[in-house]
XYZ file of C-alpha atoms in Angstrom:
226
model
C -0.132 0.029 0.015
C 1.339 3.286 -0.966
C 0.538 6.286 1.393
C 0.795 9.910 -0.167
C 1.459 12.458 2.088
C -0.023 15.963 1.644
C 1.852 19.187 2.100
C 0.705 20.947 5.486
C -1.362 24.125 4.772
C 0.614 27.251 4.941
C -0.103 29.746 7.703
C -0.619 32.432 4.808
C -3.694 30.381 4.008
C -5.281 30.630 7.197
C -8.361 32.919 6.711
C -9.345 33.674 10.510
C -7.252 36.060 12.300
C -8.085 37.220 15.927
C -7.233 40.413 17.213
C -7.689 41.545 20.907
C -7.395 45.162 21.796
C -8.607 47.787 24.143
C -10.513 50.667 22.736
C -10.375 54.395 24.227
C -12.989 53.567 26.638
C -11.485 50.583 28.257
C -13.648 47.992 26.630
C -12.101 44.921 25.362
C -13.145 43.651 21.982
C -12.483 40.999 19.216
C -12.136 42.193 15.607
C -12.184 40.003 12.538
C -14.057 37.320 14.230
C -17.900 36.416 14.077
C -19.823 38.376 16.613
C -17.049 41.030 17.111
C -19.251 43.892 16.530
C -21.608 42.532 19.201
C -19.256 42.162 21.603
C -17.957 45.625 21.127
C -21.225 47.160 21.444
C -22.181 45.222 24.514
C -18.785 46.250 26.202
C -19.607 49.870 25.373
C -22.924 49.725 26.572
C -21.623 48.326 29.740
C -19.157 51.285 30.175
C -21.887 53.846 29.466
C -24.081 52.266 32.013
C -21.272 52.078 34.662
C -20.360 55.852 33.961
C -23.925 56.944 34.389
C -24.388 54.810 37.489
C -21.123 56.324 39.003
C -22.163 59.831 38.471
C -25.358 59.287 40.354
C -23.966 57.335 43.372
C -20.859 59.498 43.724
C -22.795 62.696 43.637
C -25.153 61.314 46.244
C -22.300 59.582 48.522
C -19.072 60.901 47.325
C -16.180 59.162 45.625
C -15.647 56.502 48.537
C -19.183 55.006 47.953
C -18.980 51.273 47.774
C -18.308 50.170 44.035
C -20.895 47.376 44.748
C -23.642 49.989 44.693
C -22.312 51.353 41.510
C -22.251 47.994 40.025
C -25.724 47.165 41.219
C -26.943 50.684 39.721
C -25.257 49.717 36.483
C -26.533 46.069 36.486
C -22.962 44.683 36.018
C -20.745 42.879 38.179
C -18.092 44.746 40.331
C -15.432 42.599 38.431
C -16.777 44.343 35.250
C -15.848 47.915 36.666
C -12.285 46.642 37.155
C -12.065 44.978 33.593
C -13.466 48.051 31.731
C -12.260 51.123 33.862
C -9.492 49.871 36.131
C -11.374 50.008 39.288
C -12.053 53.000 41.564
C -9.579 55.445 40.535
C -10.282 54.717 36.849
C -13.819 55.434 37.505
C -13.120 58.564 39.325
C -11.070 59.736 36.445
C -13.814 58.888 33.958
C -16.668 60.631 35.502
C -15.069 63.424 37.750
C -16.129 66.235 35.389
C -19.780 65.168 35.684
C -19.673 64.544 39.260
C -17.868 67.638 40.709
C -15.453 69.313 38.629
C -18.035 71.385 36.444
C -19.688 72.704 39.462
C -16.413 73.646 41.306
C -15.060 75.458 38.437
C -18.278 77.292 38.086
C -18.114 78.459 41.742
C -14.564 79.690 41.148
C -15.461 81.474 38.081
C -18.549 83.172 39.566
C -16.368 84.562 42.330
C -13.848 85.728 40.056
C -16.470 87.721 38.095
C -17.227 89.847 41.602
C -15.288 92.920 41.275
C -15.449 94.162 45.026
C -12.975 92.187 46.758
C -14.725 91.531 50.145
C -18.084 90.520 48.374
C -15.869 88.127 46.008
C -14.410 86.502 49.236
C -17.625 86.359 51.097
C -19.589 85.021 48.137
C -16.933 82.333 47.447
C -16.907 80.943 50.845
C -20.508 80.718 50.945
C -21.036 79.150 47.680
C -18.062 76.777 48.484
C -19.583 75.675 51.704
C -22.982 75.397 50.100
C -21.255 72.899 47.506
C -19.366 70.938 50.191
C -22.921 70.546 51.898
C -24.747 69.332 48.839
C -22.012 67.371 47.137
C -19.823 65.067 49.243
C -17.316 64.458 46.301
C -16.152 68.068 46.886
C -14.885 67.021 50.182
C -12.953 64.158 48.734
C -11.251 66.523 46.342
C -10.421 68.983 49.334
C -9.069 66.257 51.290
C -7.029 64.647 48.184
C -8.569 61.395 49.258
C -7.534 59.689 46.119
C -4.018 60.704 45.252
C -3.620 58.293 42.338
C -6.453 60.345 40.376
C -4.499 62.834 38.549
C -7.814 64.757 37.684
C -8.669 64.939 41.197
C -5.321 66.389 42.331
C -5.400 68.921 39.451
C -8.844 70.147 40.502
C -7.513 70.539 44.175
C -4.716 72.448 42.740
C -7.121 74.759 40.796
C -8.968 75.449 44.231
C -5.690 75.837 46.135
C -4.412 78.378 43.594
C -7.671 80.387 43.815
C -7.573 80.336 47.601
C -4.177 81.813 47.442
C -5.244 84.624 45.011
C -8.396 85.467 47.251
C -6.125 85.915 50.206
C -3.482 88.007 48.623
C -6.271 90.359 47.104
C -8.091 90.322 50.334
C -4.905 91.557 52.101
C -3.877 94.052 49.638
C -7.429 95.508 49.936
C -7.390 95.439 53.699
C -10.730 93.529 53.923
C -9.276 90.349 55.992
C -8.764 90.060 59.475
C -5.275 90.624 60.560
C -2.888 87.722 60.347
C -5.144 85.469 58.197
C -2.847 83.498 55.883
C -3.523 81.156 52.752
C -2.756 78.122 54.916
C -5.608 79.297 57.366
C -8.054 79.640 54.624
C -7.030 76.233 52.951
C -7.378 74.708 56.541
C -10.938 76.193 57.194
C -12.184 74.459 53.856
C -10.437 71.072 54.909
C -11.676 71.220 58.435
C -15.168 71.540 56.981
C -14.595 68.745 54.679
C -13.408 66.487 57.314
C -16.537 67.324 59.674
C -18.973 66.766 56.938
C -17.396 63.520 55.687
C -16.777 61.955 58.968
C -19.322 63.669 61.450
C -22.236 63.826 59.048
C -24.401 66.842 57.758
C -25.977 69.072 60.489
C -29.358 70.556 59.865
C -29.197 73.112 57.015
C -30.169 75.989 58.927
C -27.525 75.346 61.777
C -24.971 74.936 58.916
C -25.727 78.254 57.293
C -25.657 80.044 60.467
C -22.200 78.670 61.200
C -21.267 79.759 57.507
C -22.086 83.404 58.418
C -19.958 82.930 61.536
C -17.009 81.876 59.423
C -17.455 84.685 56.875
C -17.604 87.206 59.808
C -14.392 85.711 61.437
C -12.574 86.140 58.138
C -13.649 89.266 56.605
C -13.610 92.623 58.345
C -17.177 94.315 58.815
C -18.211 97.308 56.943
C -17.974 99.319 60.205
C -14.223 98.161 60.591
C -13.657 99.229 57.000
C -15.266 102.588 57.519
């Protein structure tokens, strides 16, 4: 009996090639394979659901909210958050603008537009403390809770730089109490953040009354300026 050996197929003749990659939103996809488009769209839908859920949960509870709650709200597993966005820090980076950055920057820009220095300082303190009360993630930014998040640290630096300019302008205009420094101004914001984060929120009326005390303790009164 004669056995005829057939040549092995060349790799160049293989028609199926699989390519694994990660897209810009963190979704893993398979291309050039049956069902690749379905997998890609499913992954993107997962990321969109996670982002939407994270914005809601983080706005309500701050950036330290349990990831299990984000996963449940997005109808995905906690592991999916790590697979798609790299965990808590990656998730913070992905949603920080929608959670807190836009509002905090708006408070700063609104204060910049106030011409009279004393009024600028008073309006900013009131607006910042209001935001701290309503939006727990602001306190995570002021406390630099997640130092591996560059967008969070960058936002904190924006606030610190503005605080420095407020104190410099206030001292130049003579509207601040004697001896107040930029470090004092930063500490007041951080102390309030610590109290709200770890001590709970007091009744709104009590909080607003204390805000008036803070402003009165920092800025010289109109009578003192006369």
